[in-house]
Amino acid sequence: MLNKYPMWKYLMVILVVAVCALYASPNLYGEDYAVQVSASRNAEVDTRLFEQVKSDLQQAGVDIKSIALEEGHLLIRLKSGDDQLLVKEQLEASLGNNYVVALNLAPATPDWLDGIGASPMKLGLDLRGGVHFLMEVDMKAAITRSIEQMEDDFRNSLREEKLRYRRVEQKSDRVDVQFRDQETLDQAINFLEKNNPGILFKDEGELLMTATLSELRLKEIREYALKQNITIMRNRVNQLGVAEPVIQRQGSDRIVVQLPGIQDTARAKEILNATATLQFRMVDIEHDVRDAVEGRVPPGAQLLMDRKGQPQLLDKRIMLTGDHIVDASSSFDEYGRPQVNIKLDSEGGNKMSRGTKDNIGKPMATVFIEYKPTSEKDKDGKIVFEKHEEVINVATIQARLGNSFRITGIDSPAEAQNLSLLLRAGALVAPISIVEERTVGPSLGQENIELGMQAIFWGLVLILAFMPIYYRKFGLVANTALLVNLVMIIGVMSMIPGATLTLPGMAGIVLTVGMAVDANVLIFERIREELRDGRSPQQAIHHGYDSALSTIADANITTLIAAVILFAVGTGPVKGFSITLAIGILTSMFTAIVGTRAIVNAVWGGKRLNNLSI
Amino acid sequence: MRIFDFDKEVRFMSLRWPAMIFSTLLILGSIVSLVVNQLNWGLDFTGGTVIEVGYQQPAKLEQVRKQLNEVGFGDAVVQHFGSSEDVLIRLAPREGVKSDTLGDQVMTALRASGEQVDMRRIEFVGPQVGEELTEQGGLAMLVALICILLYVAMRFEWRFGLGSVAALAHDVIITLGLFSVLQLEFDLTVLAAVLAVIGYSLNDTIVVMDRIRENFRKLRKGEPEEIINVSLTQTMSRTIITSGTTLLVLLALFFKGGALIHGFATALLFGIFIGTYSSIYIASSVALMLGISKEDLMPTEVEKEGADLDPLP
């Protein structure tokens, strides 16, 4: 029989629409005000914290919706925005420095929906408000630093090996070493090659040797510089107390940092640019720590706490600062105990050597200095930073130290790794600069959502009004398809993890609403034509759908090509536009062809008809 | 309801020379304007800083300019944005200054008088990023055109392919020309809109070409010009309705979508207008001029009907 779908086809259409509607539904529930607690260094988010927070808040008498222990953080849902601020202040005071308390908006998706992986659409920064930074790592500086290091190394190691050279010279991308005779040159190449994998040595003739970094080594340096910067950025962003920050590499030398909800960009930038430094200082063993704790700190000494909260009395003189550190890595010593290997540049090596010469057997402390932002501002409106000094390690000097030494006696491998990270943070391999910044204030974000919704609403109303006027009952069918299409776009957008809704994305939805009816217009015009040519209504429907099909497919595939290209080259908001456009094209093809056909078949199919309401 | 009801075909192609001349003039005008006036490149492409601030009451631009001048931002372009309470401040990239702090400096300067100023948006794009975005944008446009040409050539015939790409180039150049003449800001979202126009205009063109191909196969007699006229008449209703519905939603976007999306809506509104026209007059005319004929469109496989037809006279 003409125009009858088999049952499974109806079911399939209903199923597809139902699944999309199900996954679109979390968007209806809105968001809860929430406070998120995550751990900074040497702290853990566990059930103990859970209980503590719970009792703290009970004492404070705050009305809590729920507290949940989620992966790596604690989420406290609250009833109002005022509670949110109150709880944040309360917890910041009671939890102290080891935890980061951040304001957040958590989707209020019911558990059963959450259980099937349904979540609301993610909103782009232009709708949520927040900051987007694109940072560029200065790779040239990273490589120059390596070459400087090479020059330093060669001088020292050739001298130590007693291989006499005329001069060592640093060029932009290589190091030249001039020798006095061929024999030394050959020996030097032999020796250096053995000790410096990743560096290419070449005999240039006339007793000149050049050393260049191999492609592989260059790549390693770049990767390392990027990774180190990302790690440091992550640490600093953690201090900002942002919920759901994004820190991602982009391309070979850039880092994207997205901080939703942050409005004070000045503060964000100061913290992101804040540098941690490191100092090596001797421990004052001539005076008693207990006296100092009681307030009698001897002149020339300073009392600092270590990470376990134990007081340490240190000599005020700084033996060495962290910017001389070239590399720090964690490993194990010959007894399998964790250790940290530190490499210094030659100037640092000299200072260290001078400083430790007379201090063998005495303890040396490593002090980590960070500038943490406070909530106070000075009279110029600048954030006041608090200098935060902490003794991260005390070790006994075993021998006179040079430019390469190690710290042993560390509790655990994790501690060793953490220490090496902190040591490296004191010496950025490559400076970083902000090359792009987009900040959207929260009021503008909210306004953008409203404007976008209004545009979608009015566009929809206009089309919904027009179609039944022009195509009568078939117009109503097209309207149904259009509404279903909108639900499907939202459903698919919510399902795809990487898809974010942006303002241009909302414009894309508006555009899709206008263009989605095109497929139906094509089909309906065809049916009208067939009717005019004298076919029966059933045959007209059949032929109308059939002959419009390839046209619709061709026309939509080309728009899809444009959308894919936009996705490939676009960034941020434009990418959002291309995603909604592409999804809209695909869903509209489904609803306009299969969806309307199902309705038309169910209503008109298989009956004897004299005319059609089209 | 039916608006377009034609018993006989409309002789669209009889107007093809005037249309060609009209289009050529528009294209030439656009190119001249693009060369002379150039595009008013937005922040995304030039680099620099844009700051949008909101005041409680209608803002006095003169005062804002004065405040900025005092702290050395005399070159700032200050204008209203969307409403009289909103002010957009534009700063060109400058040498020597760490430009990523400019936004904060401006905010401090504006707040110095104690007035409440709301930071709505700060965008800073480094000159290098701007250059890259320009390069990528141009590349996107080019790749889109080439991919579409390939697809259409594969699905249809090279004459149609050239015809539709000519129509696309026509639409893109004239849309860019409009932005150049009116000196509207050309930013990334406008570029996205232009690419969407490419997709849309092609959509229209393909519907028409599909019908031309079908009619070439179905109607046994008839000059190519006549067949094109018939096809255009048949698709006329659809073309107008679809363009109409799209224009309707774009009007909603233009009037309700806010100032940030204005350029985007403008590009699409105009592009769809010109795209509808070009799918009727440019694509078909070019295919006709290239000598499209029945044989070109016959499928290579032998079909039941039309397999034993004589070639057209």
Short mmCIF file of N, CA, C and O in Angstrom, two decimals, chain A residues 376-474:
data_model
loop_
_atom_site.label_atom_id
_atom_site.label_comp_id
_atom_site.label_asym_id
_atom_site.label_seq_id
_atom_site.Cartn_x
_atom_site.Cartn_y
_atom_site.Cartn_z
N GLU A 376 42.74 41.43 50.10
CA GLU A 376 42.86 42.87 50.30
C GLU A 376 43.38 43.57 49.05
O GLU A 376 44.04 42.96 48.22
N LYS A 377 43.09 44.86 48.97
CA LYS A 377 43.62 45.66 47.88
C LYS A 377 44.29 46.89 48.45
O LYS A 377 43.85 47.42 49.47
N ASP A 378 45.35 47.33 47.79
CA ASP A 378 45.98 48.56 48.28
C ASP A 378 45.25 49.77 47.70
O ASP A 378 44.24 49.64 47.03
N LYS A 379 45.77 50.96 47.95
CA LYS A 379 44.98 52.14 47.57
C LYS A 379 44.87 52.34 46.06
O LYS A 379 43.98 53.02 45.58
N ASP A 380 45.75 51.72 45.30
CA ASP A 380 45.63 51.82 43.84
C ASP A 380 44.70 50.75 43.27
O ASP A 380 44.54 50.61 42.07
N GLY A 381 44.12 49.98 44.14
CA GLY A 381 43.22 48.94 43.66
C GLY A 381 43.94 47.66 43.26
O GLY A 381 43.36 46.75 42.71
N LYS A 382 45.26 47.63 43.51
CA LYS A 382 46.02 46.42 43.17
C LYS A 382 45.88 45.39 44.28
O LYS A 382 45.75 45.74 45.45
N ILE A 383 45.92 44.16 43.87
CA ILE A 383 45.83 43.09 44.85
C ILE A 383 47.09 43.08 45.71
O ILE A 383 48.19 43.26 45.22
N VAL A 384 46.88 42.89 46.99
CA VAL A 384 48.03 42.75 47.87
C VAL A 384 48.46 41.29 47.87
O VAL A 384 47.64 40.40 48.08
N PHE A 385 49.72 41.07 47.60
CA PHE A 385 50.22 39.69 47.63
C PHE A 385 50.92 39.43 48.93
O PHE A 385 51.64 40.27 49.45
N GLU A 386 50.70 38.26 49.42
CA GLU A 386 51.32 37.90 50.68
C GLU A 386 52.50 37.00 50.36
O GLU A 386 52.37 36.04 49.61
N LYS A 387 53.65 37.37 50.94
CA LYS A 387 54.82 36.54 50.71
C LYS A 387 54.69 35.31 51.60
O LYS A 387 54.46 35.42 52.80
N HIS A 388 54.82 34.18 50.96
CA HIS A 388 54.58 32.95 51.69
C HIS A 388 55.84 32.11 51.59
O HIS A 388 56.17 31.60 50.53
N GLU A 389 56.56 32.01 52.72
CA GLU A 389 57.82 31.26 52.68
C GLU A 389 57.65 29.93 53.42
O GLU A 389 57.01 29.88 54.47
N GLU A 390 58.23 28.94 52.88
CA GLU A 390 58.06 27.62 53.48
C GLU A 390 59.35 26.83 53.29
O GLU A 390 59.93 26.86 52.21
N VAL A 391 59.79 26.15 54.33
CA VAL A 391 60.97 25.29 54.19
C VAL A 391 60.48 23.96 53.63
O VAL A 391 59.65 23.30 54.24
N ILE A 392 60.92 23.62 52.43
CA ILE A 392 60.40 22.39 51.86
C ILE A 392 61.34 21.22 52.09
O ILE A 392 60.96 20.07 51.90
N ASN A 393 62.56 21.51 52.51
CA ASN A 393 63.49 20.39 52.70
C ASN A 393 64.67 20.84 53.54
O ASN A 393 65.15 21.95 53.42
N VAL A 394 65.13 19.96 54.40
CA VAL A 394 66.39 20.20 55.11
C VAL A 394 67.25 18.97 54.89
O VAL A 394 66.81 17.85 55.11
N ALA A 395 68.47 19.18 54.41
CA ALA A 395 69.33 18.04 54.14
C ALA A 395 70.75 18.35 54.63
O ALA A 395 71.16 19.51 54.68
N THR A 396 71.45 17.32 55.01
CA THR A 396 72.82 17.52 55.49
C THR A 396 73.78 17.50 54.30
O THR A 396 73.66 16.64 53.41
N ILE A 397 74.68 18.47 54.29
CA ILE A 397 75.63 18.54 53.18
C ILE A 397 76.69 17.45 53.38
O ILE A 397 77.38 17.42 54.39
N GLN A 398 76.78 16.55 52.45
CA GLN A 398 77.70 15.41 52.58
C GLN A 398 79.08 15.71 52.04
O GLN A 398 80.06 15.13 52.45
N ALA A 399 79.12 16.60 51.04
CA ALA A 399 80.41 16.90 50.42
C ALA A 399 80.32 18.29 49.81
O ALA A 399 79.25 18.89 49.80
N ARG A 400 81.43 18.78 49.34
CA ARG A 400 81.40 20.05 48.65
C ARG A 400 80.60 19.87 47.37
O ARG A 400 80.89 18.98 46.57
N LEU A 401 79.57 20.73 47.20
CA LEU A 401 78.66 20.52 46.07
C LEU A 401 79.10 21.33 44.86
O LEU A 401 79.62 22.43 44.98
N GLY A 402 78.86 20.76 43.69
CA GLY A 402 79.16 21.46 42.45
C GLY A 402 77.89 21.81 41.72
O GLY A 402 76.87 22.08 42.34
N ASN A 403 77.97 21.76 40.39
CA ASN A 403 76.77 22.17 39.67
C ASN A 403 75.78 21.03 39.47
O ASN A 403 74.82 21.15 38.74
N SER A 404 76.07 19.92 40.09
CA SER A 404 75.11 18.82 40.00
C SER A 404 75.14 18.09 41.33
O SER A 404 76.19 17.63 41.76
N PHE A 405 74.02 18.05 42.01
CA PHE A 405 74.01 17.36 43.30
C PHE A 405 72.64 16.75 43.55
O PHE A 405 71.75 16.89 42.71
N ARG A 406 72.49 16.07 44.67
CA ARG A 406 71.19 15.45 44.92
C ARG A 406 70.78 15.63 46.37
O ARG A 406 71.61 15.82 47.26
N ILE A 407 69.49 15.62 46.57
CA ILE A 407 68.94 15.71 47.92
C ILE A 407 68.36 14.33 48.25
O ILE A 407 67.53 13.82 47.51
N THR A 408 68.85 13.75 49.34
CA THR A 408 68.32 12.44 49.75
C THR A 408 67.59 12.58 51.07
O THR A 408 67.48 13.68 51.61
N GLY A 409 67.12 11.46 51.57
CA GLY A 409 66.43 11.47 52.86
C GLY A 409 65.02 12.01 52.73
O GLY A 409 64.47 12.64 53.63
N ILE A 410 64.44 11.78 51.58
CA ILE A 410 63.07 12.23 51.37
C ILE A 410 62.12 11.08 51.70
O ILE A 410 62.42 9.92 51.44
N ASP A 411 60.98 11.43 52.28
CA ASP A 411 60.08 10.40 52.80
C ASP A 411 59.56 9.42 51.76
O ASP A 411 59.58 8.22 51.94
N SER A 412 59.02 9.95 50.69
CA SER A 412 58.35 9.06 49.73
C SER A 412 58.66 9.49 48.30
O SER A 412 59.05 10.63 48.06
N PRO A 413 58.48 8.57 47.36
CA PRO A 413 58.69 8.93 45.95
C PRO A 413 57.79 10.08 45.53
O PRO A 413 58.19 10.96 44.76
N ALA A 414 56.55 10.10 46.06
CA ALA A 414 55.61 11.17 45.70
C ALA A 414 56.16 12.51 46.17
O ALA A 414 56.10 13.52 45.47
N GLU A 415 56.74 12.50 47.38
CA GLU A 415 57.31 13.70 47.94
C GLU A 415 58.48 14.17 47.08
O GLU A 415 58.65 15.36 46.82
N ALA A 416 59.29 13.21 46.63
CA ALA A 416 60.43 13.54 45.78
C ALA A 416 59.97 14.19 44.48
O ALA A 416 60.56 15.17 44.00
N GLN A 417 58.91 13.64 43.94
CA GLN A 417 58.40 14.16 42.69
C GLN A 417 57.87 15.58 42.88
O GLN A 417 58.14 16.48 42.07
N ASN A 418 57.15 15.75 43.97
CA ASN A 418 56.59 17.05 44.28
C ASN A 418 57.69 18.08 44.46
O ASN A 418 57.62 19.20 43.95
N LEU A 419 58.74 17.67 45.17
CA LEU A 419 59.87 18.57 45.42
C LEU A 419 60.54 18.97 44.12
O LEU A 419 60.86 20.14 43.89
N SER A 420 60.73 17.98 43.25
CA SER A 420 61.41 18.31 42.00
C SER A 420 60.56 19.25 41.16
O SER A 420 61.07 20.14 40.48
N LEU A 421 59.25 19.09 41.24
CA LEU A 421 58.35 19.99 40.51
C LEU A 421 58.47 21.41 41.07
O LEU A 421 58.57 22.39 40.32
N LEU A 422 58.50 21.50 42.39
CA LEU A 422 58.62 22.82 43.02
C LEU A 422 59.95 23.46 42.67
O LEU A 422 60.05 24.65 42.42
N LEU A 423 61.00 22.63 42.65
CA LEU A 423 62.32 23.16 42.32
C LEU A 423 62.35 23.69 40.89
O LEU A 423 62.91 24.72 40.60
N ARG A 424 61.71 22.94 40.02
CA ARG A 424 61.68 23.38 38.62
C ARG A 424 60.84 24.64 38.45
O ARG A 424 61.14 25.48 37.63
N ALA A 425 59.77 24.74 39.27
CA ALA A 425 58.91 25.91 39.15
C ALA A 425 59.67 27.19 39.47
O ALA A 425 59.31 28.26 39.02
N GLY A 426 60.74 27.06 40.24
CA GLY A 426 61.54 28.22 40.57
C GLY A 426 62.32 28.72 39.39
O GLY A 426 62.84 29.82 39.38
N ALA A 427 62.43 27.91 38.36
CA ALA A 427 63.21 28.32 37.20
C ALA A 427 62.45 27.95 35.94
O ALA A 427 62.55 26.86 35.43
N LEU A 428 61.66 28.90 35.46
CA LEU A 428 60.93 28.67 34.21
C LEU A 428 61.93 28.55 33.07
O LEU A 428 62.83 29.35 32.94
N VAL A 429 61.75 27.52 32.27
CA VAL A 429 62.66 27.35 31.14
C VAL A 429 62.44 28.45 30.11
O VAL A 429 63.36 28.93 29.48
N ALA A 430 61.19 28.81 29.94
CA ALA A 430 60.91 29.80 28.92
C ALA A 430 59.83 30.73 29.42
O ALA A 430 58.86 30.28 30.01
N PRO A 431 60.02 32.01 29.21
CA PRO A 431 58.99 32.95 29.65
C PRO A 431 57.72 32.79 28.82
O PRO A 431 57.75 32.26 27.71
N ILE A 432 56.64 33.27 29.37
CA ILE A 432 55.36 33.06 28.73
C ILE A 432 54.69 34.43 28.61
O ILE A 432 54.89 35.30 29.44
N SER A 433 53.95 34.64 27.53
CA SER A 433 53.27 35.93 27.40
C SER A 433 51.85 35.72 26.89
O SER A 433 51.57 34.76 26.18
N ILE A 434 50.96 36.62 27.27
CA ILE A 434 49.57 36.52 26.85
C ILE A 434 49.43 37.12 25.47
O ILE A 434 49.77 38.27 25.25
N VAL A 435 48.97 36.34 24.49
CA VAL A 435 48.83 36.86 23.13
C VAL A 435 47.38 37.10 22.76
O VAL A 435 47.09 37.73 21.74
N GLU A 436 46.48 36.58 23.56
CA GLU A 436 45.08 36.84 23.27
C GLU A 436 44.31 36.76 24.58
O GLU A 436 44.59 35.91 25.40
N GLU A 437 43.38 37.68 24.73
CA GLU A 437 42.59 37.65 25.95
C GLU A 437 41.17 38.02 25.60
O GLU A 437 40.93 38.96 24.87
N ARG A 438 40.23 37.25 26.08
CA ARG A 438 38.84 37.62 25.91
C ARG A 438 38.13 37.48 27.24
O ARG A 438 38.08 36.40 27.81
N THR A 439 37.63 38.59 27.72
CA THR A 439 36.95 38.58 29.00
C THR A 439 35.51 38.97 28.79
O THR A 439 35.23 39.94 28.10
N VAL A 440 34.61 38.20 29.32
CA VAL A 440 33.20 38.56 29.24
C VAL A 440 32.67 38.69 30.65
O VAL A 440 32.78 37.77 31.45
N GLY A 441 32.14 39.86 30.95
CA GLY A 441 31.57 40.09 32.28
C GLY A 441 30.33 39.24 32.46
O GLY A 441 29.68 38.88 31.50
N PRO A 442 30.00 38.92 33.71
CA PRO A 442 28.87 38.02 33.96
C PRO A 442 27.54 38.61 33.51
O PRO A 442 26.66 37.90 33.03
N SER A 443 27.39 39.94 33.62
CA SER A 443 26.12 40.54 33.21
C SER A 443 25.95 40.40 31.70
O SER A 443 24.87 40.11 31.20
N LEU A 444 27.05 40.59 30.97
CA LEU A 444 26.98 40.46 29.52
C LEU A 444 26.66 39.03 29.12
O LEU A 444 25.87 38.78 28.21
N GLY A 445 27.25 38.06 29.83
CA GLY A 445 26.99 36.66 29.53
C GLY A 445 25.51 36.34 29.65
O GLY A 445 24.90 35.76 28.77
N GLN A 446 24.93 36.79 30.78
CA GLN A 446 23.51 36.54 31.02
C GLN A 446 22.67 37.23 29.94
O GLN A 446 21.73 36.66 29.41
N GLU A 447 23.08 38.46 29.60
CA GLU A 447 22.35 39.22 28.59
C GLU A 447 22.42 38.51 27.24
O GLU A 447 21.43 38.43 26.52
N ASN A 448 23.61 37.97 26.93
CA ASN A 448 23.76 37.25 25.67
C ASN A 448 22.84 36.05 25.59
O ASN A 448 22.26 35.77 24.55
N ILE A 449 22.70 35.34 26.73
CA ILE A 449 21.79 34.19 26.74
C ILE A 449 20.38 34.65 26.44
O ILE A 449 19.68 34.11 25.59
N GLU A 450 19.97 35.75 27.12
CA GLU A 450 18.61 36.24 26.92
C GLU A 450 18.38 36.68 25.48
O GLU A 450 17.35 36.35 24.88
N LEU A 451 19.35 37.42 24.93
CA LEU A 451 19.20 37.89 23.55
C LEU A 451 19.10 36.71 22.59
O LEU A 451 18.26 36.69 21.69
N GLY A 452 19.96 35.72 22.82
CA GLY A 452 19.95 34.54 21.94
C GLY A 452 18.60 33.82 22.02
O GLY A 452 18.03 33.44 21.00
N MET A 453 18.11 33.67 23.25
CA MET A 453 16.82 32.98 23.43
C MET A 453 15.71 33.75 22.73
O MET A 453 14.84 33.18 22.08
N GLN A 454 15.74 35.08 22.87
CA GLN A 454 14.71 35.91 22.23
C GLN A 454 14.75 35.74 20.72
O GLN A 454 13.71 35.60 20.08
N ALA A 455 15.96 35.76 20.16
CA ALA A 455 16.08 35.64 18.71
C ALA A 455 15.53 34.29 18.27
O ALA A 455 14.79 34.19 17.28
N ILE A 456 15.88 33.23 19.02
CA ILE A 456 15.36 31.90 18.66
C ILE A 456 13.83 31.89 18.77
O ILE A 456 13.13 31.43 17.88
N PHE A 457 13.32 32.47 19.87
CA PHE A 457 11.89 32.48 20.10
C PHE A 457 11.15 33.19 18.96
O PHE A 457 10.22 32.65 18.36
N TRP A 458 11.57 34.40 18.63
CA TRP A 458 10.86 35.16 17.61
C TRP A 458 11.00 34.53 16.23
O TRP A 458 10.05 34.50 15.46
N GLY A 459 12.17 34.02 15.93
CA GLY A 459 12.36 33.33 14.66
C GLY A 459 11.39 32.17 14.55
O GLY A 459 10.71 31.98 13.53
N LEU A 460 11.32 31.43 15.65
CA LEU A 460 10.45 30.26 15.67
C LEU A 460 8.99 30.66 15.51
O LEU A 460 8.24 30.07 14.71
N VAL A 461 8.57 31.68 16.25
CA VAL A 461 7.17 32.13 16.18
C VAL A 461 6.80 32.53 14.75
O VAL A 461 5.75 32.15 14.23
N LEU A 462 7.70 33.29 14.11
CA LEU A 462 7.41 33.74 12.75
C LEU A 462 7.20 32.56 11.81
O LEU A 462 6.26 32.53 11.02
N ILE A 463 8.10 31.57 11.91
CA ILE A 463 7.99 30.42 11.02
C ILE A 463 6.75 29.60 11.34
O ILE A 463 6.00 29.18 10.46
N LEU A 464 6.53 29.39 12.64
CA LEU A 464 5.38 28.59 13.04
C LEU A 464 4.08 29.24 12.57
O LEU A 464 3.10 28.56 12.25
N ALA A 465 4.05 30.55 12.53
CA ALA A 465 2.86 31.24 12.08
C ALA A 465 2.72 31.15 10.56
O ALA A 465 1.63 30.99 10.02
N PHE A 466 3.84 31.23 9.88
CA PHE A 466 3.79 31.28 8.42
C PHE A 466 3.41 29.93 7.79
O PHE A 466 2.57 29.89 6.87
N MET A 467 4.00 28.87 8.28
CA MET A 467 3.85 27.58 7.60
C MET A 467 2.39 27.11 7.47
O MET A 467 1.97 26.70 6.38
N PRO A 468 1.57 27.14 8.52
CA PRO A 468 0.17 26.69 8.36
C PRO A 468 -0.62 27.59 7.43
O PRO A 468 -1.55 27.14 6.77
N ILE A 469 -0.24 28.88 7.38
CA ILE A 469 -0.96 29.76 6.47
C ILE A 469 -0.69 29.32 5.02
O ILE A 469 -1.59 29.23 4.20
N TYR A 470 0.54 29.01 4.76
CA TYR A 470 0.90 28.72 3.38
C TYR A 470 0.62 27.27 2.99
O TYR A 470 0.22 26.98 1.88
N TYR A 471 0.87 26.34 3.92
CA TYR A 471 0.73 24.92 3.56
C TYR A 471 -0.37 24.22 4.34
O TYR A 471 -0.45 23.00 4.37
N ARG A 472 -1.20 24.97 5.01
CA ARG A 472 -2.32 24.43 5.77
C ARG A 472 -1.93 23.25 6.66
O ARG A 472 -1.00 23.38 7.45
N LYS A 473 -2.63 22.11 6.55
CA LYS A 473 -2.32 21.03 7.50
C LYS A 473 -0.89 20.50 7.35
O LYS A 473 -0.25 20.13 8.33
N PHE A 474 -0.42 20.49 6.13
CA PHE A 474 0.96 20.06 5.95
C PHE A 474 1.93 21.04 6.63
O PHE A 474 3.00 20.66 7.08
#
